[in-house]
XYZ file of C-alpha atoms in Angstrom:
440
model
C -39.277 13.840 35.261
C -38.763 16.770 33.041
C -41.384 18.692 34.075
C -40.325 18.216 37.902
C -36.876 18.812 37.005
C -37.843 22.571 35.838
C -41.083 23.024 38.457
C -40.576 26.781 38.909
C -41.278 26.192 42.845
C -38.920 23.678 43.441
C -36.174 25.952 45.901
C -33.033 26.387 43.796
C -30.238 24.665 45.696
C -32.230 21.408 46.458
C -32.554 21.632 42.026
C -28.833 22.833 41.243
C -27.772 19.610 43.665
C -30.378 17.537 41.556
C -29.137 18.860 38.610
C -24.773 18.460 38.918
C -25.836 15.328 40.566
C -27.369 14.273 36.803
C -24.558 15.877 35.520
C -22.039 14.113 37.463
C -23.410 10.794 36.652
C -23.091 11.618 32.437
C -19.482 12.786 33.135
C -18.733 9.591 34.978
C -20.512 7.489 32.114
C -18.163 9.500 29.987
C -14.886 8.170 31.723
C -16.196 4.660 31.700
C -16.471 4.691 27.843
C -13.075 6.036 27.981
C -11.745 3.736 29.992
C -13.390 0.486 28.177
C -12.605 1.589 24.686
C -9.365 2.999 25.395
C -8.406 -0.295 27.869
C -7.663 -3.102 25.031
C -5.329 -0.933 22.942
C -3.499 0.298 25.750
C -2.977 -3.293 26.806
C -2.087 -4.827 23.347
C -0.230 -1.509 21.639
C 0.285 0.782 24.406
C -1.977 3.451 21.761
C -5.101 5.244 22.193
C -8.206 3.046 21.526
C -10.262 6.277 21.324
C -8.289 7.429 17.954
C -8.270 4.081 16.997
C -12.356 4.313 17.413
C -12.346 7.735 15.606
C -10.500 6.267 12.854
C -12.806 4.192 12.592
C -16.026 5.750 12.377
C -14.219 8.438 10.215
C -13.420 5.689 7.575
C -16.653 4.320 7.894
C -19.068 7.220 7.684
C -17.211 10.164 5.852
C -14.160 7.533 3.859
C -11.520 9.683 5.497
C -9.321 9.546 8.919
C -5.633 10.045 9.414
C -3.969 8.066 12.016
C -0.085 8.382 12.598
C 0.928 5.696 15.619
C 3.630 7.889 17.424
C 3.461 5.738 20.883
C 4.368 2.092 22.340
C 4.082 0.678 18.766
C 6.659 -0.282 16.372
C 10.624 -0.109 15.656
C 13.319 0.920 13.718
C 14.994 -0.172 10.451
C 17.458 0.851 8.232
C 15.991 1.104 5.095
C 17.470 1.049 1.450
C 15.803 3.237 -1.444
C 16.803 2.533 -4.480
C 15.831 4.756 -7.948
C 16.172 3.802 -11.659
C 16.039 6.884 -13.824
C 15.394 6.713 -18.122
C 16.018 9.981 -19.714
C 15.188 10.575 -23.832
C 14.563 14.179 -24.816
C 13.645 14.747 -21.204
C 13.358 12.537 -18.049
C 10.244 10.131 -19.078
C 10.459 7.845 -15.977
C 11.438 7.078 -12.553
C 11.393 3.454 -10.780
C 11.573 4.034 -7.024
C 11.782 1.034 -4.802
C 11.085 2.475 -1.479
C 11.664 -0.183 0.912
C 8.420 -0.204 2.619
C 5.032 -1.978 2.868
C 2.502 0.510 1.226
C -0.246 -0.399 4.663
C -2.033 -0.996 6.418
C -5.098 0.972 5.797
C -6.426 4.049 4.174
C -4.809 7.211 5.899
C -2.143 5.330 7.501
C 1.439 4.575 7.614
C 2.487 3.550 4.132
C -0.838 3.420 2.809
C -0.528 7.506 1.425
C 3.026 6.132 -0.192
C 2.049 5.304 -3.788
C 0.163 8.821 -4.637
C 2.414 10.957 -2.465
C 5.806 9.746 -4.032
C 4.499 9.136 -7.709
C 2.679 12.846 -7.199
C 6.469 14.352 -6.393
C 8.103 12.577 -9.800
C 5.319 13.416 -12.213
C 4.749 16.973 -10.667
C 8.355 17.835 -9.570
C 10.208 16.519 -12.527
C 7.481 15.473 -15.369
C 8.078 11.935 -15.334
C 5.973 8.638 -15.191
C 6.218 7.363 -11.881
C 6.720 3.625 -11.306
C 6.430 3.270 -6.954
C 7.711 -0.706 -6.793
C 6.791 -2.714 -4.488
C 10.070 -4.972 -3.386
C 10.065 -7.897 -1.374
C 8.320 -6.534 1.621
C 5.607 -7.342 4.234
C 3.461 -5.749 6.405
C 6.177 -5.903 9.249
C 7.316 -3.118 6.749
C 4.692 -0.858 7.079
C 5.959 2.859 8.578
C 4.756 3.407 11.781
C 2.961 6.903 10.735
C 2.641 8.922 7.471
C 4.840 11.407 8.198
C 7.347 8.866 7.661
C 6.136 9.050 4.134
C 7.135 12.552 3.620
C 10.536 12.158 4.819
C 10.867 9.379 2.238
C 9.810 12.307 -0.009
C 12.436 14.458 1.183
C 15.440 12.487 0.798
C 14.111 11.007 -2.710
C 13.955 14.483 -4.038
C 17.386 15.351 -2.619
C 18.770 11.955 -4.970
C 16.979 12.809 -7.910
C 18.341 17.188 -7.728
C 21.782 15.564 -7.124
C 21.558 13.559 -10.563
C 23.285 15.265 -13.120
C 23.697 14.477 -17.397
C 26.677 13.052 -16.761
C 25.191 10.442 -14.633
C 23.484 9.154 -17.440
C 24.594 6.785 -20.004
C 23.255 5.100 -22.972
C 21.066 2.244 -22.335
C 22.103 -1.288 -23.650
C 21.292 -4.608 -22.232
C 17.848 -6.862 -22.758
C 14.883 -9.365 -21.285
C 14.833 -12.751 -19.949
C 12.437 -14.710 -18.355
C 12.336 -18.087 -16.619
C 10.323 -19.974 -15.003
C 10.191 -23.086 -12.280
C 7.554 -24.667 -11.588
C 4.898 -21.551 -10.251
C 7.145 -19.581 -10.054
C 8.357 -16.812 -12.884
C 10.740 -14.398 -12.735
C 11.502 -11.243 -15.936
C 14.961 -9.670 -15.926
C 15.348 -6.385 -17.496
C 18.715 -5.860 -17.289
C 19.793 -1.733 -18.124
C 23.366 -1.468 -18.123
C 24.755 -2.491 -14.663
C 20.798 -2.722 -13.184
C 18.191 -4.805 -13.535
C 14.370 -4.706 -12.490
C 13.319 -8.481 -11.898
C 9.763 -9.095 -11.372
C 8.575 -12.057 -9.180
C 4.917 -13.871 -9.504
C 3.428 -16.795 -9.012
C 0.206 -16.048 -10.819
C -2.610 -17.416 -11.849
C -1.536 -18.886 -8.071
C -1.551 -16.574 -5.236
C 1.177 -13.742 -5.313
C 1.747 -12.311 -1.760
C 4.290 -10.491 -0.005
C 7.810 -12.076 -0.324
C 10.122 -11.243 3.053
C 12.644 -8.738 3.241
C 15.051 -11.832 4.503
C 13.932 -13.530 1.317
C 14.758 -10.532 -0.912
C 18.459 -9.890 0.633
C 18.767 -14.173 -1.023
C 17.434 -13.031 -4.326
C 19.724 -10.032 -4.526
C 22.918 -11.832 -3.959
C 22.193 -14.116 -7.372
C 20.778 -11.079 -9.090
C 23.358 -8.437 -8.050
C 23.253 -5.421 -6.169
C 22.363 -3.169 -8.541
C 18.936 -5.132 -9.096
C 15.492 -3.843 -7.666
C 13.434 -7.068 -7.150
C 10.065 -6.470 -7.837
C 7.177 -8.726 -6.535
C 4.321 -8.241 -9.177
C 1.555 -8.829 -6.593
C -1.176 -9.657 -9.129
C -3.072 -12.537 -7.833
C -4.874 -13.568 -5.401
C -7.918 -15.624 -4.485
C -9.493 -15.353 -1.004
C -10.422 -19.066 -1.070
C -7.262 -20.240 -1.155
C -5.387 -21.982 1.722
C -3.805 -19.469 4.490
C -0.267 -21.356 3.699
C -0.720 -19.649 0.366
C -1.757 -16.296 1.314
C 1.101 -15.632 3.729
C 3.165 -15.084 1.279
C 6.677 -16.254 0.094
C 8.790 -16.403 3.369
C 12.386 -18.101 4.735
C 11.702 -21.559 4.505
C 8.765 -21.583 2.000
C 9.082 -24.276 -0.458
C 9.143 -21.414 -3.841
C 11.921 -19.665 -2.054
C 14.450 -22.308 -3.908
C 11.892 -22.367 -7.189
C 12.092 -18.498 -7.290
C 15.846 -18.307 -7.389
C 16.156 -20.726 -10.233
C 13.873 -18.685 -11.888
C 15.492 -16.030 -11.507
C 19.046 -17.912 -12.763
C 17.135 -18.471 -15.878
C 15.686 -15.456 -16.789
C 19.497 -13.667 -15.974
C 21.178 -16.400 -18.919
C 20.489 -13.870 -21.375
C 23.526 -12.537 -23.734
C 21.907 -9.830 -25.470
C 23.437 -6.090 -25.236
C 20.814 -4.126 -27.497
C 19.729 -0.386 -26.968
C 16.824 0.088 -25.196
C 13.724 2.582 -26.522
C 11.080 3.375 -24.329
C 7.923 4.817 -23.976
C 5.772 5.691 -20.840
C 2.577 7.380 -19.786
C 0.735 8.236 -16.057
C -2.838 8.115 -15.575
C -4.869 8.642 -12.542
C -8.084 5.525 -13.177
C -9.648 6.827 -9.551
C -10.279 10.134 -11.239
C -11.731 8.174 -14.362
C -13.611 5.807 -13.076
C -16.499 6.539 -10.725
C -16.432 4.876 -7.201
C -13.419 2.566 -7.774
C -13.413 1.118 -4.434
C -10.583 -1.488 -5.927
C -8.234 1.138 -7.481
C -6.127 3.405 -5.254
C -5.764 7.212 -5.808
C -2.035 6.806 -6.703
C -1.175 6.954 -10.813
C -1.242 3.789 -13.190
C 1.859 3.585 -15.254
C 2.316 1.975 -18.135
C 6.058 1.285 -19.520
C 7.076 -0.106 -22.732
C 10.701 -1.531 -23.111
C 12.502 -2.478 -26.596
C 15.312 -4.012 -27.162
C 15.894 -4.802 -31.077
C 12.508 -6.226 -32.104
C 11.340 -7.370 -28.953
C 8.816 -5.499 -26.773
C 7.536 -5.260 -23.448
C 4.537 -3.889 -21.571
C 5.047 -3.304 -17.712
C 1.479 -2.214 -16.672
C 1.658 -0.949 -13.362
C -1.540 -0.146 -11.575
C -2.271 1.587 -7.885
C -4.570 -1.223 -6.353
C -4.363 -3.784 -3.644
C -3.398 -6.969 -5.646
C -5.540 -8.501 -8.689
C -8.218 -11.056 -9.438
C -6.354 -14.162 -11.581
C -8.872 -13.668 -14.482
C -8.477 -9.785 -14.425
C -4.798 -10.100 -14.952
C -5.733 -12.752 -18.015
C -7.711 -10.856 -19.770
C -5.280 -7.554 -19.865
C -2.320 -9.683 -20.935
C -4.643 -11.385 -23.543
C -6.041 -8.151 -24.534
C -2.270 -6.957 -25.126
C -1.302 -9.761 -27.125
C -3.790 -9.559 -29.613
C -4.336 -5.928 -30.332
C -0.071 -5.121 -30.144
C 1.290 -8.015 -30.485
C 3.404 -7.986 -27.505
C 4.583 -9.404 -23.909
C 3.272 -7.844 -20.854
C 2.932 -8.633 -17.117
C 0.490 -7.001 -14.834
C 1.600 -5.318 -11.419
C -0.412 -3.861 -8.401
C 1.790 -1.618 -5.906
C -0.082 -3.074 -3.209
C -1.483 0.187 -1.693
C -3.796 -0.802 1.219
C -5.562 2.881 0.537
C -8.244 0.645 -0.531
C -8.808 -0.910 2.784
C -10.025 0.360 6.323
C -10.098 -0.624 10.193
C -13.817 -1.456 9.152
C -12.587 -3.378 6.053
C -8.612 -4.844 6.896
C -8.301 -7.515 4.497
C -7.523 -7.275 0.312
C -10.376 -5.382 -1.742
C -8.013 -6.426 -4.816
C -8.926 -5.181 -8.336
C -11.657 -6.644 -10.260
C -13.849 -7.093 -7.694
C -15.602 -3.974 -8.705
C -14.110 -2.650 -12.014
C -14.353 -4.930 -14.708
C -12.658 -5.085 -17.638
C -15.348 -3.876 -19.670
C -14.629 -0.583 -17.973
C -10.965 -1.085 -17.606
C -9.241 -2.071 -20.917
C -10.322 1.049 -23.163
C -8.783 2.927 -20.746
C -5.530 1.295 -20.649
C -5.671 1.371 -24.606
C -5.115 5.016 -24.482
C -2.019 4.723 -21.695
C -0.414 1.820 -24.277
C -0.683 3.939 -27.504
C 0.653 7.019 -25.621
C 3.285 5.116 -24.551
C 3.884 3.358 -27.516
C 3.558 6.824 -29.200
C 6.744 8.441 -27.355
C 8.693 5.642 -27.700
C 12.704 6.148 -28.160
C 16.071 5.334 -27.481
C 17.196 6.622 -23.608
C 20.267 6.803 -21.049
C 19.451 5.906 -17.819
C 21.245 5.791 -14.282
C 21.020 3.970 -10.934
C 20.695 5.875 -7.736
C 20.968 4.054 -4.299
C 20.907 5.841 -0.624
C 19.858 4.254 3.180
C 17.685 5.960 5.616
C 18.352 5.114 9.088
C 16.182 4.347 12.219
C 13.000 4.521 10.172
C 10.008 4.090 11.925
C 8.090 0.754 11.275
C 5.393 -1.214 12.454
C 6.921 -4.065 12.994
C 6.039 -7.939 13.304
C 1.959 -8.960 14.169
C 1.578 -4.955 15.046
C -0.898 -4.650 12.499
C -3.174 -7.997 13.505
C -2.922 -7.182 16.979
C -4.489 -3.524 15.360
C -7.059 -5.481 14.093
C -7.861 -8.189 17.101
C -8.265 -4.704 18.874
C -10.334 -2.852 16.559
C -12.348 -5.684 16.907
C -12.163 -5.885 20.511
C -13.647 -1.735 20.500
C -16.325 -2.554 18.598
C -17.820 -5.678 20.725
C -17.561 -3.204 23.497
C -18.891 -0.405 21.964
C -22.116 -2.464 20.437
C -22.567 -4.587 23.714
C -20.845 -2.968 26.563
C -21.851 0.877 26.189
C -25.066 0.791 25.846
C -25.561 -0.924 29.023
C -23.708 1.488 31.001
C -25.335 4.349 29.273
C -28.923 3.071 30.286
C -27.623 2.472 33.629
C -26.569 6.299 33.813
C -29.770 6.916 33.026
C -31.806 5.272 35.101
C -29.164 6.342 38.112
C -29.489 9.990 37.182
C -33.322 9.806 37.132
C -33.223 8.526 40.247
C -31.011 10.984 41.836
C -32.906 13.981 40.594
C -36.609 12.520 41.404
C -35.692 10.744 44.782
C -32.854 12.940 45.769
């Protein structure tokens, strides 16, 4: 074929009409793939399957690929960010509770939250950053990472509006309770508290926003409810790994928790001591740990002491979160729980579901590490003021609810076509555009 396609004594319009002819079939292949990748996510999200296939093979072969969903997905929400600040010598940390679903995959949405916010406290202002992850689910997720930076925005604009006088000292003290599976810590600082959720060694998923708004009303409005997100076991039953929503039988076991560990009467001064690390630039090919900073947080009040250890990872392995709190205990002698911010930079289109931590780094690797973030912390420890910051943003772009399974019945959808369908219409093309030029 090739050697009659470029026979020197073949006239030259009869071989330019063979030749566009060729051409023209390869274009028209070209709109067919178009058309059948682009066809189920036009249907399902009204978005381009093509950048949804891009994505995808960016993620896959190069780890990389930014997609921000600007078209026929999603909605809006008014959403509430809420900051605690502790101040010593200087500002040491910063809790943020965005308000948002850190997902749903690498590149995308909320899933650049955790390192871009924590980057803007420790670089901005020099302290630890703490990014919480409140009682959120995926239906939380922003619609498009530039959402993310106008989160950034309007939390720097709260924290440059905080002056000294905003601070004041800080007295109050730790409770915990407990119902059944369900556990709840209050650390109450002044007129706020941070109260951490968890079900572990059971599954801990995402608790709804709904669900949250019932917890706040016994805790108080000052309170940032924190769901620890540190367990969870593929095998167990899906009723398990939905989460904690309205109507879930630990909704009423949480808040009695929660009742419990708020019955505390002490009114001590707090001391505290903090430090940041980055583990993905430590450890080599952490596929479990996201590129956001672990933080590790040591409250005191009087003689008793408290580790919050809070890493950047997609949820836990039970026995990982067992062995750190053991590890704690025994070498200092104190309390900790374990928290994962729930960043879904771990995962990808090719890889949706939880790649939590301890699947590939193992405490063998992980614990001398987190030695060296204790005894800092433990090192600057001292007595702080603190303050409680509050603000809404309004209309804020999010995915919304089954946006992001629909993503993935369609992603799945592209690639059944793309394996199955296109190379059947390519070989067609082929064998149509041989014909054409030989016969024609």
């Amino acid at each position: 074929l090739g050697k009659y396609l470029i026979n020197l004594n073949l006239p030259f319009w009869p071989a330019a009409i063979k030749l566009y002819s060729g051409m023209l079939i390869f274009l028209i292949i070209g709109y067919i793939f178009l058309y059948i990748v682009d066809k189920p996510a036009k249907k399902s999200l009204n978005i381009s399957g093509v950048e949804i296939f891009n994505t995808m093979i960016n993620q896959w072969l190069y780890n990389i690929g930014t997609f921000n969903f600007s078209l026929g997905i999603g909605t809006k929400k008014d959403i509430m960010i809420k900051i605690l600040a502790l101040k010593g010598k200087r500002l040491k940390a910063i809790f943020v509770e965005p308000g948002i679903h850190y997902g749903p995959f690498a590149g995308t949405g909320g899933a650049t939250a955790t390192e871009y916010l924590g980057g803007i406290i420790l670089k901005r202002y020099g302290a630890n950053p703490f990014i919480l992850h409140g009682t959120v689910n995926h239906s939380s997720n922003p619609i498009s990472t530039s959402e993310i930076g106008m989160i950034g925005k309007e939390l720097e604009k709260e924290i440059n509006n905080i002056r000294e006088e905003n601070f004041e000292e800080a007295r109050g003290g730790i409770g915990f309770g407990e119902e059944g599976a369900c556990k709840a810590i209050a650390i109450k600082i002044n007129d706020a508290k941070l109260i951490t959720l968890t079900k572990a060694p059971m599954v801990t998923e995402d608790i709804g926003d709904d669900v949250g708004e019932e917890f706040i009303k016994i805790a108080g409005e000052k309170s940032i409810i924190i769901d620890a997100h540190n367990s969870r076991i593929e095998s167990a039953n899906k009723e398990e790994l939905k989460g904690v929503y309205s109507g879930s039988k630990y909704v009423e076991l949480y808040k009695k928790a929660i009742r419990e560990a708020l019955n505390l009467k002490r009114n001590q001064k707090l001391f505290f001591g903090s430090y940041s690390i980055k583990l993905s630039n430590l450890i080599k090919n952490a596929e479990d740990i996201g590129k956001g900073y672990t933080s590790v947080g040591i409250f005191k009040f009087g003689n008793e002491r408290f580790a919050m250890i809070y890493f950047d990872a997609n949820n836990m392995l039970p026995s990982l979160r067992e062995s750190i709190i053991n590890h704690v205990k025994d070498k200092y002698n104190m309390r900790c729980e374990v928290y994962t911010t729930d960043t879904h930079s771990v995962n990808s289109l090719n890889r949706p579901f939880t790649n939590v931590l301890g699947r590939k780094t193992k405490p063998s690797i992980l614990l001398p590490i987190l030695d060296i973030a204790i005894e800092n912390a433990l090192s600057n420890m001292e007595e702080v003021k603190s303050t409680y910051r509050s603000f809404v943003i309004h209309n804020f772009a999010i995915w919304g609810e089954d946006a992001e399974e629909k993503l993935i019945e369609t992603s799945k959808e592209i690639l059944i076509r793309v394996k199955h369908v296109i190379p059947i219409v390519i070989a067609a093309g082929f064998v149509i555009a041989a014909w054409l030029i030989y016969f024609l």
